[in-house]
Amino acid sequence: MTSDAQVPSVFSGKSRPGGRTARTRERVLDAVASLLLEGGYDAVTMDAVAARSGVHRTTVYRRWRDTGGLLADSLDAAREHPWEPPDTGSLLDDLLAINRQIVAALTQEPSITRALVAASFRSPAAAHALRSFWENRYAHAAVAVQRAVRRGEAMKDIDARTVLIASSAPIFYELVLMRSPMPEDIAERYARAGAAVAAGRP
Amino acid sequence: MTSDAQVPSVFSGKSRPGGRTARTRERVLDAVASLLLEGGYDAVTMDAVAARSGVHRTTVYRRWRDTGGLLADSLDAAREHPWEPPDTGSLLDDLLAINRQIVAALTQEPSITRALVAASFRSPAAAHALRSFWENRYAHAAVAVQRAVRRGEAMKDIDARTVLIASSAPIFYELVLMRSPMPEDIAERYARAGAAVAAGRP
C-alpha cells in the first residue's frame, strides 16, 4: 500500500545483511521484478529467472518451486522492509500522505504493484501474498486512526481498517480496475472520504 | 456494477427481438459466458466458442475477431440491458441497495463479474469494455445522489460519481483485489461511507 511495494529493498539493489543465501535471494528477486515489469506474469518462468539471475535453475526450483513461490517471496521481501505510517498531526493529512504513496506506486511506469495485482489473478500464491502484504500495512497504519481518536477527530469505537479502506480502496479501484484517467485530486478526494467515515457521520 | 452484470440478458436465455443475427449473437455470447465461468480467460478461444455455440468459426472470426472482441461484446450486451438505480427515499438506503447488488454479483459462484475483471488484465478490449460498462452504470446511478441533494441529504455541489465510488469501490477492493473473508455488513459499512461523503463532512 506504499511506494515500498514499488521498490522493495531486495529490488532496489541495497545490500542486505546475510551471506551467500541472502545474496542469491536478492539476485533471484531482482530478476523476478525485472521480468515482471518487462513482460508481465507470463515472462516470470523459472528458466527465465534462472537465466536472468545467473543462479542455477536447480537452486531456483528447490527454493521457490514455481512462479507463484517467486511472486509470493517478492512480496514477503517487500513486507520485511520497515514502513511507518505518516504522523502529520491530522488524520486527513495522514490519510492524504498514505494515498499519495499509493498513487505514486500505481502510476509509476512500469509499476511493480500493478504487475503484482495482475499476477494475483493468475497465481493463488501471489494473491495470498498480496493480501498478506496489504493487511500488514493496514495493521501498521491503524496507529494513525488511534491518534485521531485521541485528538477527537475520530469516533472512539471506529474500526481503523474501515477508515483506511474507505480512504484507499477508491484509488485502487480507479487506477487498477477502472483504469480511469486520474483526477488530479484523487489522493485528497478519498482521504476526505476516510476522514468523514472516521468522524462517524452521518 | 449490479447483478445485471452477472447475468446479462443475452446470457440468461431470454429471447431478444431480431432475427438470425440476434440469435447467433445470443448463442455465441452464451458460449463465451459458460466457457469463461468454466475455465477463465484461457478457455475463451475462438475455436472453443465456435464449437460450443454451434456457430461456424468463419462467422465468429468475422464478427468478433478475437477473444477481446468476444468479451467486449458480452459487456456491451450487458450494458444494453435496462437498469435503474433503486429509489428508496433515502440516499443511505439507495447506496445500500446498489452495494447489495454488487456483493451478490461478486460472491455468486461462479461469478461472471469476477471472471471479467480477471480477463481485463489480459485483454485491453475487455478492460475498455468493463470501464465503459461501469461508467455507464455510475452515470445512471447519479440520479440517486441528485435526489439526495433535493432532500437536503447531500451538499449542493457534491460530485455524484465521487459519492458512488466511495460507497462501492471498497467492496470491489475487498472482494476482488484483497479477496478478504467478507464482513457480513460490508454493503452497509461502505454505503455509510458514501453517505458521509455526500453530506460533505468533515
CSV table of C-alpha atoms in Angstrom, one decimal:
chain,number,residue,atom,x,y,z
A,1,MET,CA,0.0,0.0,0.0
A,2,THR,CA,3.0,2.3,-0.2
A,3,SER,CA,5.9,3.1,-2.5
A,4,ASP,CA,7.8,0.4,-0.7
A,5,ALA,CA,5.7,-2.1,-2.6
A,6,GLN,CA,7.0,-0.5,-5.7
A,7,VAL,CA,10.7,-0.9,-4.9
A,8,PRO,CA,11.1,-3.3,-2.1
A,9,SER,CA,14.6,-3.4,-0.6
A,10,VAL,CA,15.6,-6.5,-2.4
A,11,PHE,CA,14.5,-4.9,-5.7
A,12,SER,CA,16.4,-1.7,-5.1
A,13,GLY,CA,19.9,-3.1,-5.0
A,14,LYS,CA,20.5,-2.1,-1.4
A,15,SER,CA,22.9,-4.6,0.2
A,16,ARG,CA,21.3,-6.7,2.9
A,17,PRO,CA,22.8,-8.5,5.8
A,18,GLY,CA,23.5,-12.1,5.4
A,19,GLY,CA,25.8,-14.2,3.3
A,20,ARG,CA,25.5,-16.2,0.1
A,21,THR,CA,21.9,-17.3,0.7
A,22,ALA,CA,20.8,-13.7,1.1
A,23,ARG,CA,22.7,-12.6,-2.0
A,24,THR,CA,21.2,-15.4,-4.0
A,25,ARG,CA,17.7,-14.4,-2.9
A,26,GLU,CA,18.4,-10.8,-3.8
A,27,ARG,CA,19.6,-11.7,-7.3
A,28,VAL,CA,16.6,-14.0,-7.9
A,29,LEU,CA,14.1,-11.5,-6.7
A,30,ASP,CA,15.7,-8.7,-8.8
A,31,ALA,CA,15.3,-11.0,-11.8
A,32,VAL,CA,11.6,-11.6,-10.9
A,33,ALA,CA,11.0,-7.9,-10.7
A,34,SER,CA,12.6,-7.0,-14.0
A,35,LEU,CA,10.9,-9.9,-15.9
A,36,LEU,CA,7.6,-9.0,-14.4
A,37,LEU,CA,7.9,-5.3,-15.4
A,38,GLU,CA,9.1,-6.3,-18.9
A,39,GLY,CA,6.6,-9.0,-19.8
A,40,GLY,CA,4.1,-9.5,-17.1
A,41,TYR,CA,3.2,-12.8,-15.4
A,42,ASP,CA,3.9,-14.9,-18.5
A,43,ALA,CA,7.5,-13.7,-18.5
A,44,VAL,CA,8.2,-14.9,-15.0
A,45,THR,CA,9.1,-18.5,-15.8
A,46,MET,CA,11.5,-20.5,-13.6
A,47,ASP,CA,14.0,-20.8,-16.5
A,48,ALA,CA,13.9,-17.1,-17.4
A,49,VAL,CA,14.5,-16.2,-13.7
A,50,ALA,CA,17.5,-18.7,-13.5
A,51,ALA,CA,19.0,-17.2,-16.8
A,52,ARG,CA,18.5,-13.6,-15.8
A,53,SER,CA,19.8,-14.0,-12.2
A,54,GLY,CA,22.7,-16.3,-13.0
A,55,VAL,CA,21.5,-18.6,-10.2
A,56,HIS,CA,21.5,-22.3,-11.1
A,57,ARG,CA,18.0,-23.5,-12.1
A,58,THR,CA,18.2,-26.4,-9.6
A,59,THR,CA,18.5,-23.9,-6.8
A,60,VAL,CA,15.7,-21.7,-8.1
A,61,TYR,CA,13.4,-24.8,-8.4
A,62,ARG,CA,14.4,-26.1,-4.9
A,63,ARG,CA,13.9,-22.8,-3.0
A,64,TRP,CA,10.9,-21.3,-4.9
A,65,ARG,CA,9.2,-24.2,-6.5
A,66,ASP,CA,7.2,-22.3,-9.1
A,67,THR,CA,6.2,-18.8,-10.3
A,68,GLY,CA,3.7,-18.4,-7.5
A,69,GLY,CA,6.5,-19.1,-5.0
A,70,LEU,CA,8.7,-16.4,-6.6
A,71,LEU,CA,6.0,-13.8,-6.6
A,72,ALA,CA,5.0,-14.6,-3.0
A,73,ASP,CA,8.6,-14.3,-1.8
A,74,SER,CA,8.9,-10.9,-3.6
A,75,LEU,CA,6.0,-9.6,-1.6
A,76,ASP,CA,7.4,-11.2,1.6
A,77,ALA,CA,10.6,-9.4,1.0
A,78,ALA,CA,8.7,-6.1,0.5
A,79,ARG,CA,6.9,-6.7,3.8
A,80,GLU,CA,10.2,-7.1,5.6
A,81,HIS,CA,11.1,-3.6,4.6
A,82,PRO,CA,10.4,-1.2,7.5
A,83,TRP,CA,7.5,1.1,6.9
A,84,GLU,CA,5.9,3.6,9.3
A,85,PRO,CA,2.7,5.5,8.6
A,86,PRO,CA,3.0,9.3,8.4
A,87,ASP,CA,2.4,11.3,11.5
A,88,THR,CA,1.4,14.8,10.4
A,89,GLY,CA,-0.8,15.8,13.4
A,90,SER,CA,-4.1,15.4,11.5
A,91,LEU,CA,-5.9,12.4,10.3
A,92,LEU,CA,-6.8,14.0,7.0
A,93,ASP,CA,-3.2,14.7,6.2
A,94,ASP,CA,-2.0,11.3,7.4
A,95,LEU,CA,-4.5,9.7,5.0
A,96,LEU,CA,-3.5,12.1,2.3
A,97,ALA,CA,0.2,11.2,2.7
A,98,ILE,CA,-0.6,7.4,2.5
A,99,ASN,CA,-2.8,7.9,-0.6
A,100,ARG,CA,-0.1,9.8,-2.3
A,101,GLN,CA,2.3,6.9,-1.7
A,102,ILE,CA,-0.3,4.6,-3.3
A,103,VAL,CA,-0.9,6.8,-6.3
A,104,ALA,CA,2.9,7.0,-6.8
A,105,ALA,CA,3.2,3.2,-6.7
A,106,LEU,CA,0.3,2.7,-9.1
A,107,THR,CA,1.2,5.4,-11.6
A,108,GLN,CA,4.9,4.7,-11.9
A,109,GLU,CA,5.8,3.3,-15.3
A,110,PRO,CA,6.3,0.4,-15.3
A,111,SER,CA,4.6,-0.4,-11.9
A,112,ILE,CA,5.5,-3.4,-9.9
A,113,THR,CA,2.4,-3.0,-7.9
A,114,ARG,CA,0.1,-3.1,-10.9
A,115,ALA,CA,2.0,-6.1,-12.3
A,116,LEU,CA,1.6,-8.0,-9.0
A,117,VAL,CA,-2.1,-7.2,-8.9
A,118,ALA,CA,-2.4,-8.6,-12.4
A,119,ALA,CA,-0.4,-11.7,-11.4
A,120,SER,CA,-2.7,-12.3,-8.4
A,121,PHE,CA,-5.4,-13.3,-10.9
A,122,ARG,CA,-3.1,-16.0,-12.3
A,123,SER,CA,-1.4,-17.3,-9.1
A,124,PRO,CA,-3.2,-18.2,-5.8
A,125,ALA,CA,0.2,-17.9,-4.1
A,126,ALA,CA,0.7,-14.3,-5.4
A,127,ALA,CA,-2.9,-13.5,-4.4
A,128,HIS,CA,-2.3,-14.8,-0.9
A,129,ALA,CA,0.9,-12.9,-0.5
A,130,LEU,CA,-0.6,-9.7,-1.8
A,131,ARG,CA,-3.4,-9.8,0.7
A,132,SER,CA,-1.0,-10.6,3.5
A,133,PHE,CA,1.2,-7.6,2.4
A,134,TRP,CA,-1.7,-5.2,2.3
A,135,GLU,CA,-3.2,-6.5,5.6
A,136,ASN,CA,0.2,-6.0,7.3
A,137,ARG,CA,0.3,-2.4,6.0
A,138,TYR,CA,-3.2,-1.7,7.2
A,139,ALA,CA,-2.4,-3.1,10.6
A,140,HIS,CA,0.7,-0.8,10.8
A,141,ALA,CA,-1.3,2.2,9.7
A,142,ALA,CA,-4.0,1.7,12.3
A,143,VAL,CA,-2.0,3.9,14.7
A,144,ALA,CA,-2.9,6.9,12.6
A,145,VAL,CA,-6.5,6.3,13.3
A,146,GLN,CA,-5.8,5.7,17.0
A,147,ARG,CA,-4.0,9.0,17.3
A,148,ALA,CA,-7.0,10.7,15.6
A,149,VAL,CA,-9.3,9.1,18.3
A,150,ARG,CA,-7.1,10.7,21.0
A,151,ARG,CA,-7.2,14.1,19.2
A,152,GLY,CA,-11.0,13.8,19.0
A,153,GLU,CA,-11.0,13.6,15.2
A,154,ALA,CA,-12.5,10.1,15.1
A,155,MET,CA,-15.2,8.3,17.0
A,156,LYS,CA,-14.0,6.3,19.9
A,157,ASP,CA,-15.3,2.9,18.6
A,158,ILE,CA,-14.3,3.4,15.0
A,159,ASP,CA,-12.8,0.5,13.2
A,160,ALA,CA,-9.4,1.6,11.9
A,161,ARG,CA,-9.3,-0.7,9.0
A,162,THR,CA,-12.7,0.5,7.7
A,163,VAL,CA,-11.3,4.1,7.7
A,164,LEU,CA,-8.1,3.1,5.9
A,165,ILE,CA,-10.1,1.1,3.3
A,166,ALA,CA,-12.6,3.9,2.7
A,167,SER,CA,-9.7,6.2,2.1
A,168,SER,CA,-7.5,4.0,-0.1
A,169,ALA,CA,-9.8,1.5,-1.9
A,170,PRO,CA,-11.2,4.1,-4.3
A,171,ILE,CA,-7.7,4.7,-5.6
A,172,PHE,CA,-7.0,1.1,-6.3
A,173,TYR,CA,-10.4,0.8,-7.9
A,174,GLU,CA,-10.0,3.9,-10.2
A,175,LEU,CA,-6.4,3.2,-11.2
A,176,VAL,CA,-6.3,-0.6,-11.3
A,177,LEU,CA,-9.8,-1.8,-12.0
A,178,MET,CA,-11.5,1.1,-13.8
A,179,ARG,CA,-8.2,2.3,-15.3
A,180,SER,CA,-9.7,5.8,-15.2
A,181,PRO,CA,-7.9,8.9,-16.3
A,182,MET,CA,-6.6,10.1,-12.9
A,183,PRO,CA,-8.3,13.1,-11.4
A,184,GLU,CA,-5.6,15.4,-10.2
A,185,ASP,CA,-7.0,15.5,-6.6
A,186,ILE,CA,-7.7,11.7,-6.3
A,187,ALA,CA,-5.5,11.3,-3.2
A,188,GLU,CA,-7.2,14.2,-1.4
A,189,ARG,CA,-10.7,13.4,-2.6
A,190,TYR,CA,-10.8,10.0,-1.0
A,191,ALA,CA,-8.6,10.9,2.1
A,192,ARG,CA,-11.6,13.2,2.8
A,193,ALA,CA,-13.9,10.2,2.5
A,194,GLY,CA,-11.8,8.3,5.0
A,195,ALA,CA,-11.8,11.2,7.4
A,196,ALA,CA,-15.6,11.5,7.1
A,197,VAL,CA,-16.0,7.9,7.9
A,198,ALA,CA,-13.7,8.3,11.0
A,199,ALA,CA,-15.8,11.2,12.2
A,200,GLY,CA,-18.7,8.9,12.1
A,201,ARG,CA,-21.3,10.9,10.2
A,202,PRO,CA,-24.0,10.8,9.2
B,1,MET,CA,-22.0,-2.7,-11.0
B,2,THR,CA,-25.1,-4.7,-10.5
B,3,SER,CA,-26.4,-8.2,-10.7
B,4,ASP,CA,-27.3,-7.4,-14.3
B,5,ALA,CA,-23.6,-7.6,-15.0
B,6,GLN,CA,-23.8,-11.1,-13.6
B,7,VAL,CA,-26.5,-12.5,-15.9
B,8,PRO,CA,-26.9,-10.1,-18.8
B,9,SER,CA,-30.0,-10.7,-20.9
B,10,VAL,CA,-28.0,-12.4,-23.6
B,11,PHE,CA,-26.6,-14.8,-21.0
B,12,SER,CA,-29.9,-15.5,-19.3
B,13,GLY,CA,-31.6,-17.2,-22.3
B,14,LYS,CA,-34.3,-14.6,-22.6
B,15,SER,CA,-35.4,-14.3,-26.2
B,16,ARG,CA,-34.5,-11.0,-27.8
B,17,PRO,CA,-36.1,-9.2,-30.7
B,18,GLY,CA,-34.3,-9.6,-34.0
B,19,GLY,CA,-33.8,-12.4,-36.4
B,20,ARG,CA,-31.0,-14.8,-37.2
B,21,THR,CA,-28.2,-12.3,-36.5
B,22,ALA,CA,-29.5,-11.6,-33.0
B,23,ARG,CA,-29.9,-15.3,-32.3
B,24,THR,CA,-26.4,-16.0,-33.5
B,25,ARG,CA,-25.1,-13.3,-31.1
B,26,GLU,CA,-27.1,-14.8,-28.3
B,27,ARG,CA,-25.6,-18.3,-28.9
B,28,VAL,CA,-22.1,-17.0,-29.2
B,29,LEU,CA,-22.3,-14.9,-26.1
B,30,ASP,CA,-23.9,-17.7,-24.1
B,31,ALA,CA,-20.9,-19.8,-25.1
B,32,VAL,CA,-18.5,-17.1,-24.0
B,33,ALA,CA,-20.1,-16.9,-20.6
B,34,SER,CA,-20.1,-20.6,-20.0
B,35,LEU,CA,-16.5,-21.0,-21.1
B,36,LEU,CA,-15.4,-18.1,-19.0
B,37,LEU,CA,-17.1,-19.5,-15.9
B,38,GLU,CA,-15.7,-22.9,-16.5
B,39,GLY,CA,-12.1,-22.1,-17.4
B,40,GLY,CA,-11.4,-18.4,-17.2
B,41,TYR,CA,-9.8,-16.3,-19.9
B,42,ASP,CA,-7.7,-19.1,-21.3
B,43,ALA,CA,-10.8,-21.1,-22.0
B,44,VAL,CA,-12.4,-18.4,-24.2
B,45,THR,CA,-10.6,-19.3,-27.5
B,46,MET,CA,-12.3,-18.6,-30.9
B,47,ASP,CA,-12.4,-22.2,-31.7
B,48,ALA,CA,-13.9,-23.3,-28.4
B,49,VAL,CA,-16.6,-20.6,-28.7
B,50,ALA,CA,-17.4,-21.8,-32.3
B,51,ALA,CA,-17.7,-25.4,-31.1
B,52,ARG,CA,-19.7,-24.6,-28.0
B,53,SER,CA,-22.2,-22.3,-29.8
B,54,GLY,CA,-22.5,-24.3,-33.0
B,55,VAL,CA,-21.9,-21.1,-34.9
B,56,HIS,CA,-19.5,-21.5,-37.8
B,57,ARG,CA,-16.0,-20.4,-36.9
B,58,THR,CA,-15.7,-18.2,-40.0
B,59,THR,CA,-18.7,-16.2,-38.7
B,60,VAL,CA,-17.2,-16.0,-35.2
B,61,TYR,CA,-13.9,-14.7,-36.5
B,62,ARG,CA,-15.6,-12.3,-38.9
B,63,ARG,CA,-17.9,-10.7,-36.4
B,64,TRP,CA,-15.8,-10.8,-33.2
B,65,ARG,CA,-12.2,-11.0,-34.5
B,66,ASP,CA,-10.6,-12.3,-31.2
B,67,THR,CA,-11.2,-13.1,-27.5
B,68,GLY,CA,-11.1,-9.4,-26.6
B,69,GLY,CA,-13.8,-8.7,-29.1
B,70,LEU,CA,-16.0,-11.5,-27.6
B,71,LEU,CA,-15.5,-10.2,-24.0
B,72,ALA,CA,-16.2,-6.6,-25.1
B,73,ASP,CA,-19.4,-7.6,-26.8
B,74,SER,CA,-20.5,-9.5,-23.8
B,75,LEU,CA,-20.2,-6.4,-21.7
B,76,ASP,CA,-21.9,-4.3,-24.4
B,77,ALA,CA,-24.8,-6.7,-24.3
B,78,ALA,CA,-25.0,-6.4,-20.6
B,79,ARG,CA,-25.0,-2.6,-20.9
B,80,GLU,CA,-27.9,-2.7,-23.3
B,81,HIS,CA,-30.0,-4.4,-20.6
B,82,PRO,CA,-32.1,-1.8,-18.8
B,83,TRP,CA,-31.1,-0.9,-15.3
B,84,GLU,CA,-32.5,1.7,-13.0
B,85,PRO,CA,-30.9,2.6,-9.6
B,86,PRO,CA,-33.1,2.0,-6.6
B,87,ASP,CA,-35.3,4.8,-5.2
B,88,THR,CA,-35.9,4.1,-1.6
B,89,GLY,CA,-36.4,7.7,-0.4
B,90,SER,CA,-33.0,7.9,1.4
B,91,LEU,CA,-29.5,8.1,0.0
B,92,LEU,CA,-28.1,5.6,2.5
B,93,ASP,CA,-30.7,3.0,1.6
B,94,ASP,CA,-30.2,3.6,-2.2
B,95,LEU,CA,-26.4,3.1,-1.8
B,96,LEU,CA,-27.1,0.1,0.4
B,97,ALA,CA,-29.3,-1.5,-2.3
B,98,ILE,CA,-26.7,-0.8,-5.0
B,99,ASN,CA,-24.0,-2.3,-2.8
B,100,ARG,CA,-26.1,-5.4,-2.2
B,101,GLN,CA,-26.4,-5.9,-5.9
B,102,ILE,CA,-22.6,-5.6,-6.3
B,103,VAL,CA,-22.0,-8.1,-3.4
B,104,ALA,CA,-24.4,-10.5,-5.0
B,105,ALA,CA,-22.7,-10.3,-8.4
B,106,LEU,CA,-19.2,-10.7,-6.9
B,107,THR,CA,-20.0,-13.6,-4.4
B,108,GLN,CA,-22.1,-15.7,-6.8
B,109,GLU,CA,-20.2,-18.9,-7.6
B,110,PRO,CA,-19.0,-18.9,-10.3
B,111,SER,CA,-19.1,-15.1,-10.9
B,112,ILE,CA,-19.1,-13.7,-14.4
B,113,THR,CA,-18.1,-10.3,-13.0
B,114,ARG,CA,-15.0,-11.6,-11.2
B,115,ALA,CA,-14.1,-13.6,-14.4
B,116,LEU,CA,-14.5,-10.4,-16.5
B,117,VAL,CA,-12.3,-8.4,-14.1
B,118,ALA,CA,-9.6,-11.1,-14.3
B,119,ALA,CA,-9.9,-11.1,-18.1
B,120,SER,CA,-9.5,-7.3,-18.1
B,121,PHE,CA,-5.8,-7.8,-17.1
B,122,ARG,CA,-5.3,-10.0,-20.2
B,123,SER,CA,-7.3,-8.1,-22.8
B,124,PRO,CA,-7.2,-4.4,-23.4
B,125,ALA,CA,-10.6,-4.7,-25.3
B,126,ALA,CA,-12.1,-6.3,-22.2
B,127,ALA,CA,-10.6,-3.7,-19.9
B,128,HIS,CA,-12.0,-0.9,-22.1
B,129,ALA,CA,-15.5,-2.5,-22.2
B,130,LEU,CA,-15.5,-3.1,-18.4
B,131,ARG,CA,-14.7,0.5,-17.8
B,132,SER,CA,-17.4,1.7,-20.2
B,133,PHE,CA,-19.9,-0.7,-18.6
B,134,TRP,CA,-19.2,0.7,-15.1
B,135,GLU,CA,-19.1,4.3,-16.2
B,136,ASN,CA,-22.5,3.8,-17.8
B,137,ARG,CA,-23.9,2.4,-14.5
B,138,TYR,CA,-22.4,5.3,-12.5
B,139,ALA,CA,-23.9,7.8,-14.9
B,140,HIS,CA,-27.3,6.1,-14.5
B,141,ALA,CA,-27.0,6.0,-10.7
B,142,ALA,CA,-26.1,9.7,-10.4
B,143,VAL,CA,-29.9,10.4,-10.1
B,144,ALA,CA,-29.9,8.8,-6.6
B,145,VAL,CA,-27.4,11.5,-5.5
B,146,GLN,CA,-29.3,14.3,-7.2
B,147,ARG,CA,-32.5,13.2,-5.4
B,148,ALA,CA,-30.4,13.3,-2.1
B,149,VAL,CA,-29.4,16.9,-2.9
B,150,ARG,CA,-33.0,17.9,-3.3
B,151,ARG,CA,-33.9,16.2,0.0
B,152,GLY,CA,-31.0,18.0,1.8
B,153,GLU,CA,-29.1,14.8,2.5
B,154,ALA,CA,-26.2,15.8,0.2
B,155,MET,CA,-24.2,19.0,-0.4
B,156,LYS,CA,-25.5,21.0,-3.4
B,157,ASP,CA,-22.1,20.9,-5.3
B,158,ILE,CA,-21.3,17.3,-4.5
B,159,ASP,CA,-19.8,15.2,-7.3
B,160,ALA,CA,-22.2,12.2,-7.7
B,161,ARG,CA,-19.6,9.9,-9.1
B,162,THR,CA,-17.3,10.5,-6.1
B,163,VAL,CA,-20.1,9.5,-3.7
B,164,LEU,CA,-20.9,6.4,-5.7
B,165,ILE,CA,-17.2,5.4,-5.9
B,166,ALA,CA,-16.7,6.0,-2.2
B,167,SER,CA,-19.6,3.7,-1.5
B,168,SER,CA,-18.9,0.9,-3.9
B,169,ALA,CA,-15.1,0.8,-4.5
B,170,PRO,CA,-14.3,-0.7,-1.1
B,171,ILE,CA,-16.5,-3.7,-2.0
B,172,PHE,CA,-14.6,-4.4,-5.2
B,173,TYR,CA,-11.3,-3.9,-3.4
B,174,GLU,CA,-12.2,-6.2,-0.5
B,175,LEU,CA,-13.8,-9.0,-2.6
B,176,VAL,CA,-11.8,-8.8,-5.9
B,177,LEU,CA,-8.3,-7.5,-5.0
B,178,MET,CA,-7.8,-8.3,-1.4
B,179,ARG,CA,-10.0,-11.4,-1.6
B,180,SER,CA,-10.9,-10.8,2.1
B,181,PRO,CA,-13.3,-13.0,4.0
B,182,MET,CA,-16.5,-10.9,3.6
B,183,PRO,CA,-17.6,-9.0,6.7
B,184,GLU,CA,-21.4,-9.5,7.0
B,185,ASP,CA,-22.1,-5.8,7.0
B,186,ILE,CA,-19.8,-4.9,4.1
B,187,ALA,CA,-22.6,-3.4,1.9
B,188,GLU,CA,-23.9,-1.2,4.8
B,189,ARG,CA,-20.5,-0.3,6.1
B,190,TYR,CA,-19.4,1.4,2.9
B,191,ALA,CA,-22.9,2.7,1.9
B,192,ARG,CA,-22.4,4.8,5.1
B,193,ALA,CA,-19.0,6.0,3.8
B,194,GLY,CA,-20.7,7.2,0.6
B,195,ALA,CA,-23.4,8.9,2.6
B,196,ALA,CA,-20.8,10.6,4.8
B,197,VAL,CA,-19.0,11.9,1.7
B,198,ALA,CA,-22.3,13.2,0.2
B,199,ALA,CA,-23.1,15.0,3.5
B,200,GLY,CA,-19.7,16.8,3.0
B,201,ARG,CA,-18.1,16.3,6.3
B,202,PRO,CA,-15.7,17.0,7.7
